[in-house]
CSV table of C-alpha atoms and ligand atoms in Angstrom, one decimal:
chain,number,residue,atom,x,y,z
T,1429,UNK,CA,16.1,8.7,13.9
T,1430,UNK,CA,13.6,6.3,15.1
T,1431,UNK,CA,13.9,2.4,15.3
T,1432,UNK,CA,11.4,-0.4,14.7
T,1433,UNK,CA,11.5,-3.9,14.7
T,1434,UNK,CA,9.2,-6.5,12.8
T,1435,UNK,CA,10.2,-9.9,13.0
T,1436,UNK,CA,13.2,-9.7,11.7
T,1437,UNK,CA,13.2,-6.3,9.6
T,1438,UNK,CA,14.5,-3.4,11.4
T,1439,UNK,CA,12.6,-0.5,10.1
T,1440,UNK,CA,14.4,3.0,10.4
T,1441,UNK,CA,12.9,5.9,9.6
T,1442,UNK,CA,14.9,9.3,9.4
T,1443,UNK,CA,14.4,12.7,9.1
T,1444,UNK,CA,17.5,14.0,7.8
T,1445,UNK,CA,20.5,11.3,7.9
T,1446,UNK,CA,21.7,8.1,6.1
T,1447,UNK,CA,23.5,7.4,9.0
T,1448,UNK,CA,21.4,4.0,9.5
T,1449,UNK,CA,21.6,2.6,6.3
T,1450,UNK,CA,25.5,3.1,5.9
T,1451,UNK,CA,26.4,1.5,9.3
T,1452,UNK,CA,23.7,-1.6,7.9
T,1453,UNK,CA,25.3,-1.4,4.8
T,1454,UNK,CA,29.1,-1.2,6.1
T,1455,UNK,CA,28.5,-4.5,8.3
T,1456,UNK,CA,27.5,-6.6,5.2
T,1457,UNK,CA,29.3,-7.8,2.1
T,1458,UNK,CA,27.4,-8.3,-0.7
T,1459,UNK,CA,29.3,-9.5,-4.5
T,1460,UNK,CA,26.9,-7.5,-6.4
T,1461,UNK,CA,24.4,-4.8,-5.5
T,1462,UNK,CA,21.4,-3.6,-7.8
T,1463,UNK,CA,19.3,-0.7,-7.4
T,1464,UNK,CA,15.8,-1.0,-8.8
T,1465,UNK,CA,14.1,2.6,-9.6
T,1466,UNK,CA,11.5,4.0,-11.8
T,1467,UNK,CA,10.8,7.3,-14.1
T,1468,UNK,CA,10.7,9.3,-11.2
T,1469,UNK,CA,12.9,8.0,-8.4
T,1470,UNK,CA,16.0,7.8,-10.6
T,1471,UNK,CA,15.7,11.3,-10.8
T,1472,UNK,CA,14.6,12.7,-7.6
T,1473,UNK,CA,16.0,10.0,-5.2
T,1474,UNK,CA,18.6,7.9,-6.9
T,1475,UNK,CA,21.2,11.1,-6.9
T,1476,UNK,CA,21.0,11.5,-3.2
T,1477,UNK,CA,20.5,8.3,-2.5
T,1478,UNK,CA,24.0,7.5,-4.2
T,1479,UNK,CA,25.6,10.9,-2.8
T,1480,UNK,CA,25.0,9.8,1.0
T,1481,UNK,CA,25.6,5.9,0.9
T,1482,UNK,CA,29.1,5.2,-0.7
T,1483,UNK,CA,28.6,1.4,-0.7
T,1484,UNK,CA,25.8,1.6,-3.2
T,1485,UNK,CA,28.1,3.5,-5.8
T,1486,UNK,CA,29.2,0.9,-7.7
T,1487,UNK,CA,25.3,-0.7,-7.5
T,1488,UNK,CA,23.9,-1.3,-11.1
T,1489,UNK,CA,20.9,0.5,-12.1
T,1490,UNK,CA,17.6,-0.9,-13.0
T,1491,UNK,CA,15.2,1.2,-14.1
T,1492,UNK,CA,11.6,0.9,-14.9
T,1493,UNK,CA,8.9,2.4,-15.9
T,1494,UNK,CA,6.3,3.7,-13.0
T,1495,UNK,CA,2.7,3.4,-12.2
T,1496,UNK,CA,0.3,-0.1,-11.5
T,1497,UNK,CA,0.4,-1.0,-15.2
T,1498,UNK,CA,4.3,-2.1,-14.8
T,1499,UNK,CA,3.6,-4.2,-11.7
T,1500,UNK,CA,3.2,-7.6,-14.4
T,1501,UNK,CA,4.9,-10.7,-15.3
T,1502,UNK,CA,6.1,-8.9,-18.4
T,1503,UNK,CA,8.5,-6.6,-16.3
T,1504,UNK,CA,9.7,-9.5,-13.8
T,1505,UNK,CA,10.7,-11.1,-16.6
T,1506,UNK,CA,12.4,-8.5,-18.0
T,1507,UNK,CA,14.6,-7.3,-14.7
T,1508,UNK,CA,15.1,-11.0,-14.2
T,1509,UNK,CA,17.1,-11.3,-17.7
T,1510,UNK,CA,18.5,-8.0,-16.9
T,1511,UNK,CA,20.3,-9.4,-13.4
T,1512,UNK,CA,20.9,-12.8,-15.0
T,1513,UNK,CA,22.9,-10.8,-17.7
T,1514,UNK,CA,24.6,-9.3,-15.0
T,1515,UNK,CA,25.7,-12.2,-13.0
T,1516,UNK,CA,23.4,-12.0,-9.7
T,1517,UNK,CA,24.2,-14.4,-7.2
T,1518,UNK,CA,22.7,-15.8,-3.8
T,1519,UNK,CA,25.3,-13.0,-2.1
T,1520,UNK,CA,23.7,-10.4,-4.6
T,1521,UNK,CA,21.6,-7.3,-2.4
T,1522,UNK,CA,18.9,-5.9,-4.2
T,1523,UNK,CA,17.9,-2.5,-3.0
T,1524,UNK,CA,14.4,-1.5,-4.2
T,1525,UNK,CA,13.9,2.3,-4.5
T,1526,UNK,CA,10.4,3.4,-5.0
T,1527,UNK,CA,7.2,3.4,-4.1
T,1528,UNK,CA,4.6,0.4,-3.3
T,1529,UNK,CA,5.2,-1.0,-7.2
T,1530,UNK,CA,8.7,-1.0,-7.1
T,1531,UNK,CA,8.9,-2.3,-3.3
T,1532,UNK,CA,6.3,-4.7,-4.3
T,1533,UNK,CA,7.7,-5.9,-7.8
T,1534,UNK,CA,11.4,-5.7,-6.7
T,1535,UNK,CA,10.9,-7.8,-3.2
T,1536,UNK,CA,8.7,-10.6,-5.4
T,1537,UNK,CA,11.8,-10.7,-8.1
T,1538,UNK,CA,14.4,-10.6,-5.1
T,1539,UNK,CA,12.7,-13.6,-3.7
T,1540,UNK,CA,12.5,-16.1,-6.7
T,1541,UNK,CA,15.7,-15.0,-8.6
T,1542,UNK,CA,18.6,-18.0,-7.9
T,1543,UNK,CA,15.7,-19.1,-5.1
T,1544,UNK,CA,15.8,-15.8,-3.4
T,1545,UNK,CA,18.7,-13.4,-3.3
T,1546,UNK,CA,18.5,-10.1,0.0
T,1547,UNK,CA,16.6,-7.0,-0.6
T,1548,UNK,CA,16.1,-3.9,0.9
T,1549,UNK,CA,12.8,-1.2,0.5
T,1550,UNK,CA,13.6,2.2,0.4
T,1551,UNK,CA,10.5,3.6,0.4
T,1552,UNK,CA,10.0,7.0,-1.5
T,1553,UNK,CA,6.0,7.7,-1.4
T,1554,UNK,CA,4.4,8.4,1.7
T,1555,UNK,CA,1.8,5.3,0.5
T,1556,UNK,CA,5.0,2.8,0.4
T,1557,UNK,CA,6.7,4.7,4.2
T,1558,UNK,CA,3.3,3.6,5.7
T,1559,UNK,CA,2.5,0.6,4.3
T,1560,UNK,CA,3.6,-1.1,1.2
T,1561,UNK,CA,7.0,-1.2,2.3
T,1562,UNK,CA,5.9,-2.7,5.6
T,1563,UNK,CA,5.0,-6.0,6.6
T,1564,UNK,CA,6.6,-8.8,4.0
T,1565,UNK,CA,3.8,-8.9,1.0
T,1566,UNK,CA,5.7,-8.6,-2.3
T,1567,UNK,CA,3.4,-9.8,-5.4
T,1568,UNK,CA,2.3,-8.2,-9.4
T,1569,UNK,CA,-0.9,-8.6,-10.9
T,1570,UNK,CA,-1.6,-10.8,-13.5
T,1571,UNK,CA,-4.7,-10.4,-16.2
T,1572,UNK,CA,-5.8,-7.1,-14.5
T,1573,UNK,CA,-6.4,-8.9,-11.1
T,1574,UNK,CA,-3.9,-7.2,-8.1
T,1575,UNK,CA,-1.1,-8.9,-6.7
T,1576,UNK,CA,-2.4,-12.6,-7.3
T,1577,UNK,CA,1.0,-13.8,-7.9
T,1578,UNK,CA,3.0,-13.2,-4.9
T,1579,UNK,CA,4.4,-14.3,-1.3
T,1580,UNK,CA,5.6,-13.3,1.9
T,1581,UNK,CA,9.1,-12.4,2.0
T,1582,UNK,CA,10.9,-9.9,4.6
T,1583,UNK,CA,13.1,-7.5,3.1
T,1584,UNK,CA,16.7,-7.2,5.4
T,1585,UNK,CA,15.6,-3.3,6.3
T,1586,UNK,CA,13.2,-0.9,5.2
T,1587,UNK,CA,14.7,2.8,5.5
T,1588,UNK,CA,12.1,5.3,5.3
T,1589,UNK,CA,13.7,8.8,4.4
T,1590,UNK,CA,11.1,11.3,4.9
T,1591,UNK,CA,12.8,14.4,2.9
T,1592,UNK,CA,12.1,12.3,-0.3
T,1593,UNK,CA,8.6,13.5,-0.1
T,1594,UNK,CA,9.1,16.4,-1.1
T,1595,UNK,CA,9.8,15.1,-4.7
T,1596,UNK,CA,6.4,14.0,-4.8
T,1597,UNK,CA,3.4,15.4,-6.2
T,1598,UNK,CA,0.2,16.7,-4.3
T,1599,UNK,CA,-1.7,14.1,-5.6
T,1600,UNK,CA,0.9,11.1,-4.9
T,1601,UNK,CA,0.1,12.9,-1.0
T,1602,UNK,CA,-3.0,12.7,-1.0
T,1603,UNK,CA,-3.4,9.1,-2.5
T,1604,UNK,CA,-1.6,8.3,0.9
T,1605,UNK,CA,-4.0,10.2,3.0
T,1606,UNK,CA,-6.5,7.5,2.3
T,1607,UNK,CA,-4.7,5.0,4.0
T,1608,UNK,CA,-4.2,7.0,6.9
T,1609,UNK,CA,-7.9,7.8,7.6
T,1610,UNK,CA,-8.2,3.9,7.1
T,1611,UNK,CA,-5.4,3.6,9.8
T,1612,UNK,CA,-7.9,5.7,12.1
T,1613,UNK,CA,-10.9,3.9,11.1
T,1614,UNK,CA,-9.6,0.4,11.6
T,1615,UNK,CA,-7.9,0.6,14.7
T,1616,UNK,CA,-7.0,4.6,15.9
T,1617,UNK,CA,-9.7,6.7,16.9
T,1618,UNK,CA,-7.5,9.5,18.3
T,1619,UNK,CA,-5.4,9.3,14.7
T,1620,UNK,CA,-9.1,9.4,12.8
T,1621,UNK,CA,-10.2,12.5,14.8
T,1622,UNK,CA,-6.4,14.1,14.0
T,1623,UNK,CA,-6.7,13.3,10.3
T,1624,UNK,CA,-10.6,14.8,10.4
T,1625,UNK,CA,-9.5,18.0,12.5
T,1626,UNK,CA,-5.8,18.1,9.9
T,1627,UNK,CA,-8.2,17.7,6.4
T,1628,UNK,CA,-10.3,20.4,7.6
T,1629,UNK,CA,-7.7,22.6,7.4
T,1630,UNK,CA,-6.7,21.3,4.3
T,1631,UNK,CA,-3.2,20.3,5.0
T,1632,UNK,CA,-2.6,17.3,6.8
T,1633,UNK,CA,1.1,17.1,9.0
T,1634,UNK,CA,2.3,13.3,7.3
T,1635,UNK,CA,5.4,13.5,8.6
T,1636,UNK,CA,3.8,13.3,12.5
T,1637,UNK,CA,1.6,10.8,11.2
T,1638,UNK,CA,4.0,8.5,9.8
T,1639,UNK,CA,5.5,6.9,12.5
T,1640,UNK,CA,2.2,5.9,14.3
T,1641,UNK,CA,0.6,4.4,10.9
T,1642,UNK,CA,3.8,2.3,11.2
T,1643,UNK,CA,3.8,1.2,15.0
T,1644,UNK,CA,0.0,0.2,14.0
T,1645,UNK,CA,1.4,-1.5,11.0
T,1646,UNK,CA,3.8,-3.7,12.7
T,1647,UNK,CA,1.1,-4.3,15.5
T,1648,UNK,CA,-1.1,-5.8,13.3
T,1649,UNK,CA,1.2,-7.8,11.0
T,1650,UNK,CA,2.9,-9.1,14.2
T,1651,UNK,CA,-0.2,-10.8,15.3
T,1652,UNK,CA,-1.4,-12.6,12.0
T,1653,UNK,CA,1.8,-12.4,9.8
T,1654,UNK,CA,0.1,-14.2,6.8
T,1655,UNK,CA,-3.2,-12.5,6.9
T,1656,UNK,CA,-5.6,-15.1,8.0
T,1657,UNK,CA,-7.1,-13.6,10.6
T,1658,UNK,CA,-6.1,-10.2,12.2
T,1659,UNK,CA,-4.1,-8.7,9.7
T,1660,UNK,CA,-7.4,-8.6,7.6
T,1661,UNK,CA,-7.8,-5.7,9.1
T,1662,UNK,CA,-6.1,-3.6,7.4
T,1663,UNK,CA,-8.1,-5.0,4.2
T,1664,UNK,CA,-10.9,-2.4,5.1
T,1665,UNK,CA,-11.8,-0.5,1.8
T,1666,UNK,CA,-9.7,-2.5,-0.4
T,1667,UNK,CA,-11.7,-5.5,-1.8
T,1668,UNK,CA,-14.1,-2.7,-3.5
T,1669,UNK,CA,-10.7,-0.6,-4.0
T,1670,UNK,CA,-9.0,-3.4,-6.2
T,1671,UNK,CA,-12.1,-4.3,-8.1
T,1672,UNK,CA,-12.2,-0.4,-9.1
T,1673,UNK,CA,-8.1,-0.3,-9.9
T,1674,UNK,CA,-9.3,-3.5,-11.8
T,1675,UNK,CA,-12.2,-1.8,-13.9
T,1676,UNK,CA,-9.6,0.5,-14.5
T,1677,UNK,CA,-7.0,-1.1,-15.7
T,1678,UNK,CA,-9.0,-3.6,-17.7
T,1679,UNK,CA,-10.9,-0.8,-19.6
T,1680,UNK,CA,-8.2,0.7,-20.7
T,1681,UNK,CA,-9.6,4.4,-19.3
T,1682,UNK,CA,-6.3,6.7,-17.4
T,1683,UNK,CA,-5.5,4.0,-14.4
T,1684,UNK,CA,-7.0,5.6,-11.1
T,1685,UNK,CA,-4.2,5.5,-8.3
T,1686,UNK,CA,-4.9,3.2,-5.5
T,1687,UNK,CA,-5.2,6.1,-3.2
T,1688,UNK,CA,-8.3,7.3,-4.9
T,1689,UNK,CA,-9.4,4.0,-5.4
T,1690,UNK,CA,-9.5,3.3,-2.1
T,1691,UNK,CA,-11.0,6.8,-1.0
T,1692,UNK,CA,-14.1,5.1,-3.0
T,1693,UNK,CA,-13.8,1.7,-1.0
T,1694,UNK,CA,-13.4,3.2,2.1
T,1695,UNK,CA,-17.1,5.1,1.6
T,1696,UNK,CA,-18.6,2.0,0.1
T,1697,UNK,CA,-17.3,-0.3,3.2
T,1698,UNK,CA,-17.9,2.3,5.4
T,1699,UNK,CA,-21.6,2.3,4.0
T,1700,UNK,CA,-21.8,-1.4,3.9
T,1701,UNK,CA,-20.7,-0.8,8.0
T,1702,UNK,CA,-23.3,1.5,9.0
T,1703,UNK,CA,-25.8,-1.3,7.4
T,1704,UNK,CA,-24.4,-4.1,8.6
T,1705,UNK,CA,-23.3,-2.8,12.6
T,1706,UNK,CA,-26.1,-0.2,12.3
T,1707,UNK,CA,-24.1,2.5,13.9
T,1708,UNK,CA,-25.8,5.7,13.8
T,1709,UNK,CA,-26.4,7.8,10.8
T,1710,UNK,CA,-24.7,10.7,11.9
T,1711,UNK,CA,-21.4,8.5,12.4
T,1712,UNK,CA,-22.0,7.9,8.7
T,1713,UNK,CA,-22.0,10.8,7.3
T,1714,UNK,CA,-19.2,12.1,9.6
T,1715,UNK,CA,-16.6,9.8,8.2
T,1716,UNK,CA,-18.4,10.3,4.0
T,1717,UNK,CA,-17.9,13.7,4.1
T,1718,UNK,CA,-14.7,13.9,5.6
T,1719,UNK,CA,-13.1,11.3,3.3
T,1720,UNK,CA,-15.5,13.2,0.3
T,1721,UNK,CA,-14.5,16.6,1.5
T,1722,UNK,CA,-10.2,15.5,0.8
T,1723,UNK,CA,-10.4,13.2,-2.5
T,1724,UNK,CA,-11.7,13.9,-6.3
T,1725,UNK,CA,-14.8,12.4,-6.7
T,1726,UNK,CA,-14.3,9.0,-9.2
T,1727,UNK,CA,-16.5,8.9,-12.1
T,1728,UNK,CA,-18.2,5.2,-11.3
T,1729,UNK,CA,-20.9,4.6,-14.5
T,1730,UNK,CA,-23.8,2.4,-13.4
T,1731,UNK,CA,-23.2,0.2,-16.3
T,1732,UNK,CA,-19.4,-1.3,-14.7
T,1733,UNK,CA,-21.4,-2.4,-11.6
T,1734,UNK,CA,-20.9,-5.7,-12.9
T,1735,UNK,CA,-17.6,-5.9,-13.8
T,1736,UNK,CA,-16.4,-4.5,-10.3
T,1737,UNK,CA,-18.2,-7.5,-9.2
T,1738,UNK,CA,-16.4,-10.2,-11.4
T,1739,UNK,CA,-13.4,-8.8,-9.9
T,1740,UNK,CA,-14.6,-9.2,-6.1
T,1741,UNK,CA,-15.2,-12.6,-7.5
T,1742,UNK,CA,-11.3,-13.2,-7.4
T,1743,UNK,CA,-10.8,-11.9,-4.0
T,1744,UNK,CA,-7.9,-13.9,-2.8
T,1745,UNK,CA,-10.2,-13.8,1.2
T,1746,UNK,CA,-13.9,-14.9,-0.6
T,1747,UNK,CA,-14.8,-18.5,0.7
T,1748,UNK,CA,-17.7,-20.5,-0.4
T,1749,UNK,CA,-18.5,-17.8,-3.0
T,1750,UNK,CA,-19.1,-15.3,-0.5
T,1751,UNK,CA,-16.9,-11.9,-0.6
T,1752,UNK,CA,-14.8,-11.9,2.5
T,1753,UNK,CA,-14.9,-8.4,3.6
T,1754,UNK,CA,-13.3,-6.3,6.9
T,1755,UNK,CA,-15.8,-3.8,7.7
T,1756,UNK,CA,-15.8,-1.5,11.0
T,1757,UNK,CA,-18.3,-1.8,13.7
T,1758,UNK,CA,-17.0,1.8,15.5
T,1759,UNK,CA,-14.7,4.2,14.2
T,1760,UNK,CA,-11.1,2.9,15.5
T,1761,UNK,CA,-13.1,-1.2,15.6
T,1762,UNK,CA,-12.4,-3.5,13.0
T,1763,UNK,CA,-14.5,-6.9,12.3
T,1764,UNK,CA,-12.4,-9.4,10.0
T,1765,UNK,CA,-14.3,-11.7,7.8
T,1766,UNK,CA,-17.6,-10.7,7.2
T,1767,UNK,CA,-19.7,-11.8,4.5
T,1768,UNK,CA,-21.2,-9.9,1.9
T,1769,UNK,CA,-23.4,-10.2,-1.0
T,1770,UNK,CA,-23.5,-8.6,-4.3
T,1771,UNK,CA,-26.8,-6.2,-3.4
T,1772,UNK,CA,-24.8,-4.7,-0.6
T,1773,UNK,CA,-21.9,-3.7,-2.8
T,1774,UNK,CA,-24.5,-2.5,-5.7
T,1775,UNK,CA,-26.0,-0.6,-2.8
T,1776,UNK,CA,-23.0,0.6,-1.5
T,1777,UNK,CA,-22.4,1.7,-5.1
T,1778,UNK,CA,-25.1,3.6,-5.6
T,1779,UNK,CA,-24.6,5.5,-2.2
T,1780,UNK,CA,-21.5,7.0,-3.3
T,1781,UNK,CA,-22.8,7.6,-6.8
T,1782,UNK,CA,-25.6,9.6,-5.0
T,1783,UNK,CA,-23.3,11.3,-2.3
T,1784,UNK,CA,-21.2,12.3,-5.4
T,1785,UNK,CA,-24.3,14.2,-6.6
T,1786,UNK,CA,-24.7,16.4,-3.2
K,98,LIG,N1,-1.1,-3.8,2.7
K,98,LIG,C1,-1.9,-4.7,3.4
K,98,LIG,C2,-1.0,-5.7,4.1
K,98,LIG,O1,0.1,-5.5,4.3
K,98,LIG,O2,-1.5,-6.6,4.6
């Protein structure tokens, strides 16, 4: 078992006992415990969850339904009747078992429910282990624009259970393995050139990796915990990410998971990068094709250009109508807050639309 601490939150992360969570769980009294879970976790994680932690036993289930389109008002309001029915109160734990849309959903209900009541993530993607889970951000989306209703919130502890990843799916994996090559390319060249080397192969070893993308994790949120200035970092590939979850969502087409989404951003920024820093183009096409040579490639039509644009509009980081972008000046260098115009993203656009041809 390994230990972390952020701020507050002590993180644990275990590879085969629950030995943490009971001992947290025996040395705190709560009146009322409620497990939030969706589709799939109430099936393949609930059961052992409840098997190996006696205290959560008597917890009452919540369970909804999984996947981006159920991270809304709709469903706060919804689990918030459902507590209120069942008599939460300020000494209430809510224990939030899923992946980044339950942890994200459940910690933003936890926090405005009777003012706030405890919450704990158990994180049971690999995405949610690394990241989601991590660092205090709970929000949903509202009209089809991500997580713009939200705060900052620190569950009591995160327990990150690695054999629960063997429920999921290859692609739930792989959506994950975009934000590890982002962990590299931000701030880890050693992890970037162990994630190349690893997809290569074709099968990457997450369960080495996970314990460094969180030690990076915590370094960055500890120095700018509300994301003004450092913690931007680890923004890199997602402003052209939730514009394309956007697109997606709002044109009713099959939602894209954020992993591929951001496999997309990442090139784009990466592209807009190598313009911007003018690193060489070798170093370009190094980090395309690895990231191209892992992930599907997304079917982007010319003709949305302009709505993945309105959506950068709404970037919570834009200031005075420029988007607010983190790009990477090396592999392993992050620069926060650069400005960007709409012809580099078009550009940037039309590079991976071209790369996708090749
Ligand atoms: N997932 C990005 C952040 O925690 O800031």
């Amino acid at each position: 078992m390994k230990q972390f601490l952020l701020r507050d939150t002590l993180i644990y992360l275990d590879d085969n006992s629950f030995n943490s969570i009971n001992k947290w769980m025996s040395l705190n009294h709560f009146d009322n415990k409620f497990i939030i879970a969706d589709e799939n976790t109430s099936i393949h994680c609930l059961p052992v969850l409840l098997k190996h932690v006696p205290l959560l036993k008597d917890s009452f289930i919540i369970k909804m339904s999984s996947g981006e389109s159920a991270k809304s008002i709709a469903q706060v309001e919804a689990i918030c009747s459902c507590l209120i029915n069942k008599n939460i109160d300020r000494q209430s734990l809510i224990v939030n078992l899923g992946g980044g849309v339950v942890c994200d959903l459940g910690g933003f209900v936890a926090s405005i429910i009777k003012r706030g009541v405890k919450f704990i993530n158990i994180p049971t993607t690999l995405m949610s282990q690394i990241d989601a889970a991590i660092g205090g951000k709970v929000a949903v989306n509202f009209q089809d624009y991500k997580n713009q209703i939200g705060l900052f919130v620190d569950p009591q502890i995160v327990f990150v259970y690695t054999p629960f990843l063997l429920s999921l799916s290859h692609d739930d994996l792989l959506s994950a393995q975009a934000e590890i090559f982002k962990y590299g390319l931000i701030y880890d060249r050693l992890l970037w050139e162990q994630c190349r080397l690893e997809s290569s192969n074709k099968i990457m070893n997450f369960k080495n990796m996970i314990s460094d993308c969180i030690k990076i994790k915590i370094k960055i949120v500890e120095s700018d915990y509300y994301d003004y200035q450092g913690r931007r970092m680890l923004n890199f590939g997602h402003s052209i990410c939730h514009a394309i979850e956007s697109v997606f969502l709002s044109t009713k087409k099959q939602p894209v998971s954020h992993g591929f989404a951001l496999s997309v951003g990442l090139i784009c920024e990466t592209y807009i990068s190598y313009k911007k820093f003018k690193f060489s183009s070798k170093k370009l096409s190094i980090i395309v094709n690895t990231i191209l040579s892992v992930f599907p490639k997304i079917n982007l039509v010319k003709a949305l250009d302009n709505l993945v644009l309105k959506y950068l509009k709404s970037d919570k980081k834009n200031k005075n109508r420029l988007y607010n972008f983190t790009l990477i000046k090396d592999i392993g260098v992050a620069v926060v807050n650069c400005s960007v115009s709409d012809i580099h993203i078009i550009n940037s656009l039309d590079y991976y639309r071209k790369k996708c041809q090749t």
